[in-house]
């Protein structure tokens, strides 16, 4: 019985390490929070007092591994320093969002839509209007969601596809998902 008591904590530690390794959750790149924002646009109007920056024309926003593009947008920074990014595209050039996920160096979330918003405080990405969101590993698609509106909560690790409010039941389904089994991805590391 003595050997069981000695080995039980060791066995639990080993089990915990296996569970952590098997179910490693990949969150947004945490180093992004401390990176400066680099902006390019045809026009930038900023107010340092209110911490609101209006962007217009050929927008490129880079903050660490986050890359956002669009044609018209705004960045608001709250008193704690968190950014709220709101970018719209045009029919010719959609709004895009890309961010490296924590953990593997080659795993990304990549989205495109008519309108993209990202709240850095809650780590909630919302894509609206002919939206697509992909999870990529080694530039290969693992998961893909399409629909009118997609919400991706990086903290709670969930996706949600929402149809337009005025959709008719005959028009459903308006959401599509392709999901790769997680077991296969973990075994191929």
PDB file of N, CA, C and O in Angstrom, residues 62-122:
ATOM      1  N   UNK A  62      -1.157  46.588 -38.659  1.00  0.00           N
ATOM      2  CA  UNK A  62      -0.361  45.468 -38.153  1.00  0.00           C
ATOM      3  C   UNK A  62      -0.101  45.712 -36.672  1.00  0.00           C
ATOM      4  O   UNK A  62       0.320  46.800 -36.273  1.00  0.00           O
ATOM      5  N   UNK A  63      -0.387  44.694 -35.866  1.00  0.00           N
ATOM      6  CA  UNK A  63      -0.104  44.744 -34.420  1.00  0.00           C
ATOM      7  C   UNK A  63       0.374  43.353 -34.033  1.00  0.00           C
ATOM      8  O   UNK A  63      -0.432  42.455 -33.820  1.00  0.00           O
ATOM      9  N   UNK A  64       1.685  43.178 -33.999  1.00  0.00           N
ATOM     10  CA  UNK A  64       2.235  41.852 -33.734  1.00  0.00           C
ATOM     11  C   UNK A  64       1.881  40.922 -34.874  1.00  0.00           C
ATOM     12  O   UNK A  64       2.184  41.195 -36.028  1.00  0.00           O
ATOM     13  N   UNK A  65       1.195  39.816 -34.573  1.00  0.00           N
ATOM     14  CA  UNK A  65       0.803  38.878 -35.624  1.00  0.00           C
ATOM     15  C   UNK A  65      -0.557  39.213 -36.228  1.00  0.00           C
ATOM     16  O   UNK A  65      -0.993  38.559 -37.173  1.00  0.00           O
ATOM     17  N   UNK A  66      -1.236  40.242 -35.702  1.00  0.00           N
ATOM     18  CA  UNK A  66      -2.532  40.646 -36.241  1.00  0.00           C
ATOM     19  C   UNK A  66      -2.310  41.512 -37.474  1.00  0.00           C
ATOM     20  O   UNK A  66      -1.548  42.476 -37.432  1.00  0.00           O
ATOM     21  N   UNK A  67      -3.003  41.155 -38.548  1.00  0.00           N
ATOM     22  CA  UNK A  67      -2.980  41.957 -39.779  1.00  0.00           C
ATOM     23  C   UNK A  67      -4.428  42.172 -40.195  1.00  0.00           C
ATOM     24  O   UNK A  67      -5.185  41.217 -40.364  1.00  0.00           O
ATOM     25  N   UNK A  68      -4.826  43.436 -40.336  1.00  0.00           N
ATOM     26  CA  UNK A  68      -6.187  43.793 -40.741  1.00  0.00           C
ATOM     27  C   UNK A  68      -6.089  44.684 -41.973  1.00  0.00           C
ATOM     28  O   UNK A  68      -5.266  45.603 -42.010  1.00  0.00           O
ATOM     29  N   UNK A  69      -6.932  44.405 -42.971  1.00  0.00           N
ATOM     30  CA  UNK A  69      -6.980  45.252 -44.163  1.00  0.00           C
ATOM     31  C   UNK A  69      -8.430  45.643 -44.433  1.00  0.00           C
ATOM     32  O   UNK A  69      -9.357  44.964 -43.993  1.00  0.00           O
ATOM     33  N   UNK A  70      -8.613  46.726 -45.158  1.00  0.00           N
ATOM     34  CA  UNK A  70      -9.946  47.190 -45.519  1.00  0.00           C
ATOM     35  C   UNK A  70      -9.854  48.523 -46.237  1.00  0.00           C
ATOM     36  O   UNK A  70      -8.769  48.982 -46.605  1.00  0.00           O
ATOM     37  N   UNK A  71     -10.998  49.147 -46.408  1.00  0.00           N
ATOM     38  CA  UNK A  71     -11.050  50.421 -47.126  1.00  0.00           C
ATOM     39  C   UNK A  71     -11.477  51.587 -46.248  1.00  0.00           C
ATOM     40  O   UNK A  71     -11.157  52.722 -46.535  1.00  0.00           O
ATOM     41  N   UNK A  72     -12.230  51.320 -45.188  1.00  0.00           N
ATOM     42  CA  UNK A  72     -12.718  52.376 -44.317  1.00  0.00           C
ATOM     43  C   UNK A  72     -12.766  51.808 -42.902  1.00  0.00           C
ATOM     44  O   UNK A  72     -13.242  50.688 -42.708  1.00  0.00           O
ATOM     45  N   UNK A  73     -12.274  52.550 -41.925  1.00  0.00           N
ATOM     46  CA  UNK A  73     -12.275  51.972 -40.592  1.00  0.00           C
ATOM     47  C   UNK A  73     -11.997  52.958 -39.488  1.00  0.00           C
ATOM     48  O   UNK A  73     -11.770  54.142 -39.718  1.00  0.00           O
ATOM     49  N   UNK A  74     -12.017  52.406 -38.282  1.00  0.00           N
ATOM     50  CA  UNK A  74     -11.761  53.202 -37.093  1.00  0.00           C
ATOM     51  C   UNK A  74     -11.107  52.323 -36.034  1.00  0.00           C
ATOM     52  O   UNK A  74     -11.429  51.139 -35.915  1.00  0.00           O
ATOM     53  N   UNK A  75     -10.214  52.917 -35.262  1.00  0.00           N
ATOM     54  CA  UNK A  75      -9.607  52.256 -34.113  1.00  0.00           C
ATOM     55  C   UNK A  75      -9.903  53.130 -32.902  1.00  0.00           C
ATOM     56  O   UNK A  75      -9.661  54.337 -32.921  1.00  0.00           O
ATOM     57  N   UNK A  76     -10.448  52.496 -31.865  1.00  0.00           N
ATOM     58  CA  UNK A  76     -10.670  53.167 -30.595  1.00  0.00           C
ATOM     59  C   UNK A  76      -9.833  52.449 -29.548  1.00  0.00           C
ATOM     60  O   UNK A  76      -9.783  51.214 -29.528  1.00  0.00           O
ATOM     61  N   UNK A  77      -9.188  53.225 -28.688  1.00  0.00           N
ATOM     62  CA  UNK A  77      -8.361  52.648 -27.626  1.00  0.00           C
ATOM     63  C   UNK A  77      -8.967  53.056 -26.288  1.00  0.00           C
ATOM     64  O   UNK A  77      -9.164  54.241 -26.030  1.00  0.00           O
ATOM     65  N   UNK A  78      -9.285  52.053 -25.457  1.00  0.00           N
ATOM     66  CA  UNK A  78      -9.913  52.351 -24.169  1.00  0.00           C
ATOM     67  C   UNK A  78      -8.846  52.795 -23.156  1.00  0.00           C
ATOM     68  O   UNK A  78      -7.643  52.697 -23.417  1.00  0.00           O
ATOM     69  N   UNK A  79      -9.265  53.286 -21.990  1.00  0.00           N
ATOM     70  CA  UNK A  79      -8.303  53.774 -20.992  1.00  0.00           C
ATOM     71  C   UNK A  79      -7.285  52.733 -20.528  1.00  0.00           C
ATOM     72  O   UNK A  79      -6.187  53.077 -20.102  1.00  0.00           O
ATOM     73  N   UNK A  80      -7.631  51.429 -20.608  1.00  0.00           N
ATOM     74  CA  UNK A  80      -6.672  50.388 -20.223  1.00  0.00           C
ATOM     75  C   UNK A  80      -5.702  50.048 -21.359  1.00  0.00           C
ATOM     76  O   UNK A  80      -4.808  49.229 -21.179  1.00  0.00           O
ATOM     77  N   UNK A  81      -5.900  50.637 -22.541  1.00  0.00           N
ATOM     78  CA  UNK A  81      -4.994  50.406 -23.657  1.00  0.00           C
ATOM     79  C   UNK A  81      -5.445  49.334 -24.632  1.00  0.00           C
ATOM     80  O   UNK A  81      -4.712  48.999 -25.557  1.00  0.00           O
ATOM     81  N   UNK A  82      -6.647  48.792 -24.472  1.00  0.00           N
ATOM     82  CA  UNK A  82      -7.155  47.788 -25.404  1.00  0.00           C
ATOM     83  C   UNK A  82      -7.752  48.463 -26.635  1.00  0.00           C
ATOM     84  O   UNK A  82      -8.435  49.481 -26.521  1.00  0.00           O
ATOM     85  N   UNK A  83      -7.510  47.864 -27.791  1.00  0.00           N
ATOM     86  CA  UNK A  83      -7.998  48.415 -29.050  1.00  0.00           C
ATOM     87  C   UNK A  83      -9.311  47.756 -29.465  1.00  0.00           C
ATOM     88  O   UNK A  83      -9.514  46.566 -29.241  1.00  0.00           O
ATOM     89  N   UNK A  84     -10.164  48.551 -30.086  1.00  0.00           N
ATOM     90  CA  UNK A  84     -11.352  48.049 -30.750  1.00  0.00           C
ATOM     91  C   UNK A  84     -11.205  48.468 -32.204  1.00  0.00           C
ATOM     92  O   UNK A  84     -11.141  49.658 -32.514  1.00  0.00           O
ATOM     93  N   UNK A  85     -11.089  47.498 -33.078  1.00  0.00           N
ATOM     94  CA  UNK A  85     -10.834  47.741 -34.502  1.00  0.00           C
ATOM     95  C   UNK A  85     -12.115  47.474 -35.275  1.00  0.00           C
ATOM     96  O   UNK A  85     -12.737  46.422 -35.118  1.00  0.00           O
ATOM     97  N   UNK A  86     -12.501  48.413 -36.119  1.00  0.00           N
ATOM     98  CA  UNK A  86     -13.720  48.316 -36.921  1.00  0.00           C
ATOM     99  C   UNK A  86     -13.349  48.694 -38.354  1.00  0.00           C
ATOM    100  O   UNK A  86     -13.011  49.845 -38.621  1.00  0.00           O
ATOM    101  N   UNK A  87     -13.385  47.705 -39.266  1.00  0.00           N
ATOM    102  CA  UNK A  87     -12.938  47.941 -40.646  1.00  0.00           C
ATOM    103  C   UNK A  87     -13.985  47.423 -41.627  1.00  0.00           C
ATOM    104  O   UNK A  87     -14.535  46.337 -41.431  1.00  0.00           O
ATOM    105  N   UNK A  88     -14.238  48.200 -42.667  1.00  0.00           N
ATOM    106  CA  UNK A  88     -15.169  47.806 -43.727  1.00  0.00           C
ATOM    107  C   UNK A  88     -14.411  47.676 -45.034  1.00  0.00           C
ATOM    108  O   UNK A  88     -13.440  48.389 -45.275  1.00  0.00           O
ATOM    109  N   UNK A  89     -14.891  46.779 -45.857  1.00  0.00           N
ATOM    110  CA  UNK A  89     -14.326  46.609 -47.179  1.00  0.00           C
ATOM    111  C   UNK A  89     -15.234  47.230 -48.218  1.00  0.00           C
ATOM    112  O   UNK A  89     -16.170  47.962 -47.901  1.00  0.00           O
ATOM    113  N   UNK A  90     -14.946  46.923 -49.463  1.00  0.00           N
ATOM    114  CA  UNK A  90     -15.777  47.330 -50.588  1.00  0.00           C
ATOM    115  C   UNK A  90     -16.078  46.062 -51.387  1.00  0.00           C
ATOM    116  O   UNK A  90     -15.455  45.023 -51.144  1.00  0.00           O
ATOM    117  N   UNK A  91     -16.993  46.133 -52.341  1.00  0.00           N
ATOM    118  CA  UNK A  91     -17.220  44.938 -53.163  1.00  0.00           C
ATOM    119  C   UNK A  91     -15.957  44.442 -53.869  1.00  0.00           C
ATOM    120  O   UNK A  91     -15.779  43.256 -54.088  1.00  0.00           O
ATOM    121  N   UNK A  92     -15.046  45.352 -54.174  1.00  0.00           N
ATOM    122  CA  UNK A  92     -13.798  44.970 -54.852  1.00  0.00           C
ATOM    123  C   UNK A  92     -12.719  44.494 -53.884  1.00  0.00           C
ATOM    124  O   UNK A  92     -11.860  43.694 -54.238  1.00  0.00           O
ATOM    125  N   UNK A  93     -12.733  45.014 -52.669  1.00  0.00           N
ATOM    126  CA  UNK A  93     -11.689  44.678 -51.680  1.00  0.00           C
ATOM    127  C   UNK A  93     -12.335  44.472 -50.318  1.00  0.00           C
ATOM    128  O   UNK A  93     -12.667  45.434 -49.638  1.00  0.00           O
ATOM    129  N   UNK A  94     -12.532  43.218 -49.923  1.00  0.00           N
ATOM    130  CA  UNK A  94     -13.180  42.914 -48.650  1.00  0.00           C
ATOM    131  C   UNK A  94     -12.271  43.254 -47.475  1.00  0.00           C
ATOM    132  O   UNK A  94     -11.064  43.417 -47.639  1.00  0.00           O
ATOM    133  N   UNK A  95     -12.861  43.330 -46.295  1.00  0.00           N
ATOM    134  CA  UNK A  95     -12.089  43.496 -45.066  1.00  0.00           C
ATOM    135  C   UNK A  95     -11.508  42.133 -44.684  1.00  0.00           C
ATOM    136  O   UNK A  95     -12.164  41.105 -44.843  1.00  0.00           O
ATOM    137  N   UNK A  96     -10.267  42.119 -44.210  1.00  0.00           N
ATOM    138  CA  UNK A  96      -9.637  40.859 -43.819  1.00  0.00           C
ATOM    139  C   UNK A  96      -9.030  40.983 -42.423  1.00  0.00           C
ATOM    140  O   UNK A  96      -8.676  42.077 -41.976  1.00  0.00           O
ATOM    141  N   UNK A  97      -8.904  39.826 -41.771  1.00  0.00           N
ATOM    142  CA  UNK A  97      -8.306  39.738 -40.438  1.00  0.00           C
ATOM    143  C   UNK A  97      -7.482  38.465 -40.401  1.00  0.00           C
ATOM    144  O   UNK A  97      -7.934  37.416 -40.858  1.00  0.00           O
ATOM    145  N   UNK A  98      -6.277  38.553 -39.842  1.00  0.00           N
ATOM    146  CA  UNK A  98      -5.428  37.369 -39.691  1.00  0.00           C
ATOM    147  C   UNK A  98      -4.657  37.510 -38.381  1.00  0.00           C
ATOM    148  O   UNK A  98      -4.153  38.588 -38.062  1.00  0.00           O
ATOM    149  N   UNK A  99      -4.585  36.396 -37.622  1.00  0.00           N
ATOM    150  CA  UNK A  99      -3.830  36.402 -36.375  1.00  0.00           C
ATOM    151  C   UNK A  99      -3.222  35.034 -36.120  1.00  0.00           C
ATOM    152  O   UNK A  99      -3.874  34.008 -36.288  1.00  0.00           O
ATOM    153  N   UNK A 100      -1.978  35.057 -35.708  1.00  0.00           N
ATOM    154  CA  UNK A 100      -1.289  33.821 -35.314  1.00  0.00           C
ATOM    155  C   UNK A 100      -1.864  33.374 -33.989  1.00  0.00           C
ATOM    156  O   UNK A 100      -2.167  34.184 -33.122  1.00  0.00           O
ATOM    157  N   UNK A 101      -2.004  32.069 -33.824  1.00  0.00           N
ATOM    158  CA  UNK A 101      -2.500  31.528 -32.567  1.00  0.00           C
ATOM    159  C   UNK A 101      -1.328  31.169 -31.670  1.00  0.00           C
ATOM    160  O   UNK A 101      -0.250  30.829 -32.136  1.00  0.00           O
ATOM    161  N   UNK A 102      -1.555  31.269 -30.387  1.00  0.00           N
ATOM    162  CA  UNK A 102      -0.534  30.925 -29.389  1.00  0.00           C
ATOM    163  C   UNK A 102      -0.199  29.441 -29.507  1.00  0.00           C
ATOM    164  O   UNK A 102      -1.063  28.615 -29.764  1.00  0.00           O
ATOM    165  N   UNK A 103       1.039  29.096 -29.335  1.00  0.00           N
ATOM    166  CA  UNK A 103       1.441  27.689 -29.400  1.00  0.00           C
ATOM    167  C   UNK A 103       2.261  27.443 -30.655  1.00  0.00           C
ATOM    168  O   UNK A 103       3.389  27.895 -30.756  1.00  0.00           O
ATOM    169  N   UNK A 104       1.669  26.749 -31.592  1.00  0.00           N
ATOM    170  CA  UNK A 104       2.376  26.420 -32.830  1.00  0.00           C
ATOM    171  C   UNK A 104       2.668  27.683 -33.632  1.00  0.00           C
ATOM    172  O   UNK A 104       1.813  28.548 -33.787  1.00  0.00           O
ATOM    173  N   UNK A 105       3.875  27.756 -34.169  1.00  0.00           N
ATOM    174  CA  UNK A 105       4.288  28.945 -34.909  1.00  0.00           C
ATOM    175  C   UNK A 105       3.568  29.079 -36.238  1.00  0.00           C
ATOM    176  O   UNK A 105       3.553  30.150 -36.826  1.00  0.00           O
ATOM    177  N   UNK A 106       2.959  28.027 -36.710  1.00  0.00           N
ATOM    178  CA  UNK A 106       2.383  28.051 -38.052  1.00  0.00           C
ATOM    179  C   UNK A 106       0.866  27.847 -38.049  1.00  0.00           C
ATOM    180  O   UNK A 106       0.297  27.377 -39.010  1.00  0.00           O
ATOM    181  N   UNK A 107       0.185  28.229 -36.948  1.00  0.00           N
ATOM    182  CA  UNK A 107      -1.275  28.117 -36.886  1.00  0.00           C
ATOM    183  C   UNK A 107      -1.883  29.512 -36.822  1.00  0.00           C
ATOM    184  O   UNK A 107      -1.488  30.336 -36.002  1.00  0.00           O
ATOM    185  N   UNK A 108      -2.849  29.776 -37.714  1.00  0.00           N
ATOM    186  CA  UNK A 108      -3.454  31.096 -37.843  1.00  0.00           C
ATOM    187  C   UNK A 108      -4.969  31.001 -37.921  1.00  0.00           C
ATOM    188  O   UNK A 108      -5.514  30.001 -38.374  1.00  0.00           O
ATOM    189  N   UNK A 109      -5.641  32.083 -37.523  1.00  0.00           N
ATOM    190  CA  UNK A 109      -7.055  32.301 -37.807  1.00  0.00           C
ATOM    191  C   UNK A 109      -7.080  33.383 -38.880  1.00  0.00           C
ATOM    192  O   UNK A 109      -6.394  34.399 -38.746  1.00  0.00           O
ATOM    193  N   UNK A 110      -7.863  33.152 -39.927  1.00  0.00           N
ATOM    194  CA  UNK A 110      -7.894  34.084 -41.048  1.00  0.00           C
ATOM    195  C   UNK A 110      -9.339  34.276 -41.487  1.00  0.00           C
ATOM    196  O   UNK A 110     -10.048  33.293 -41.737  1.00  0.00           O
ATOM    197  N   UNK A 111      -9.790  35.527 -41.545  1.00  0.00           N
ATOM    198  CA  UNK A 111     -11.163  35.806 -41.918  1.00  0.00           C
ATOM    199  C   UNK A 111     -11.265  36.898 -42.955  1.00  0.00           C
ATOM    200  O   UNK A 111     -10.359  37.710 -43.110  1.00  0.00           O
ATOM    201  N   UNK A 112     -12.419  36.891 -43.644  1.00  0.00           N
ATOM    202  CA  UNK A 112     -12.701  37.930 -44.636  1.00  0.00           C
ATOM    203  C   UNK A 112     -14.204  38.145 -44.682  1.00  0.00           C
ATOM    204  O   UNK A 112     -14.982  37.210 -44.495  1.00  0.00           O
ATOM    205  N   UNK A 113     -14.598  39.391 -44.904  1.00  0.00           N
ATOM    206  CA  UNK A 113     -16.013  39.741 -44.941  1.00  0.00           C
ATOM    207  C   UNK A 113     -16.163  41.177 -45.418  1.00  0.00           C
ATOM    208  O   UNK A 113     -15.168  41.869 -45.654  1.00  0.00           O
ATOM    209  N   UNK A 114     -17.406  41.628 -45.517  1.00  0.00           N
ATOM    210  CA  UNK A 114     -17.667  43.021 -45.868  1.00  0.00           C
ATOM    211  C   UNK A 114     -17.307  43.947 -44.708  1.00  0.00           C
ATOM    212  O   UNK A 114     -16.903  45.085 -44.913  1.00  0.00           O
ATOM    213  N   UNK A 115     -17.443  43.441 -43.468  1.00  0.00           N
ATOM    214  CA  UNK A 115     -17.221  44.255 -42.276  1.00  0.00           C
ATOM    215  C   UNK A 115     -16.576  43.382 -41.199  1.00  0.00           C
ATOM    216  O   UNK A 115     -17.082  42.302 -40.895  1.00  0.00           O
ATOM    217  N   UNK A 116     -15.477  43.835 -40.628  1.00  0.00           N
ATOM    218  CA  UNK A 116     -14.779  43.081 -39.590  1.00  0.00           C
ATOM    219  C   UNK A 116     -14.566  43.958 -38.366  1.00  0.00           C
ATOM    220  O   UNK A 116     -14.145  45.116 -38.494  1.00  0.00           O
ATOM    221  N   UNK A 117     -14.875  43.398 -37.189  1.00  0.00           N
ATOM    222  CA  UNK A 117     -14.573  44.094 -35.942  1.00  0.00           C
ATOM    223  C   UNK A 117     -13.785  43.145 -35.046  1.00  0.00           C
ATOM    224  O   UNK A 117     -14.006  41.936 -35.059  1.00  0.00           O
ATOM    225  N   UNK A 118     -12.860  43.727 -34.281  1.00  0.00           N
ATOM    226  CA  UNK A 118     -12.064  42.935 -33.343  1.00  0.00           C
ATOM    227  C   UNK A 118     -11.925  43.720 -32.059  1.00  0.00           C
ATOM    228  O   UNK A 118     -11.478  44.872 -32.056  1.00  0.00           O
ATOM    229  N   UNK A 119     -12.313  43.100 -30.953  1.00  0.00           N
ATOM    230  CA  UNK A 119     -12.192  43.690 -29.630  1.00  0.00           C
ATOM    231  C   UNK A 119     -11.015  43.010 -28.935  1.00  0.00           C
ATOM    232  O   UNK A 119     -11.101  41.839 -28.577  1.00  0.00           O
ATOM    233  N   UNK A 120      -9.917  43.732 -28.769  1.00  0.00           N
ATOM    234  CA  UNK A 120      -8.708  43.146 -28.183  1.00  0.00           C
ATOM    235  C   UNK A 120      -8.897  42.801 -26.703  1.00  0.00           C
ATOM    236  O   UNK A 120      -8.221  41.903 -26.196  1.00  0.00           O
ATOM    237  N   UNK A 121      -9.802  43.471 -26.017  1.00  0.00           N
ATOM    238  CA  UNK A 121     -10.031  43.190 -24.602  1.00  0.00           C
ATOM    239  C   UNK A 121     -10.724  41.838 -24.414  1.00  0.00           C
ATOM    240  O   UNK A 121     -10.322  41.035 -23.586  1.00  0.00           O
ATOM    241  N   UNK A 122     -11.758  41.576 -25.186  1.00  0.00           N
ATOM    242  CA  UNK A 122     -12.505  40.322 -25.066  1.00  0.00           C
ATOM    243  C   UNK A 122     -12.023  39.266 -26.055  1.00  0.00           C
ATOM    244  O   UNK A 122     -12.451  38.117 -25.983  1.00  0.00           O
TER     245      UNK A 122
END
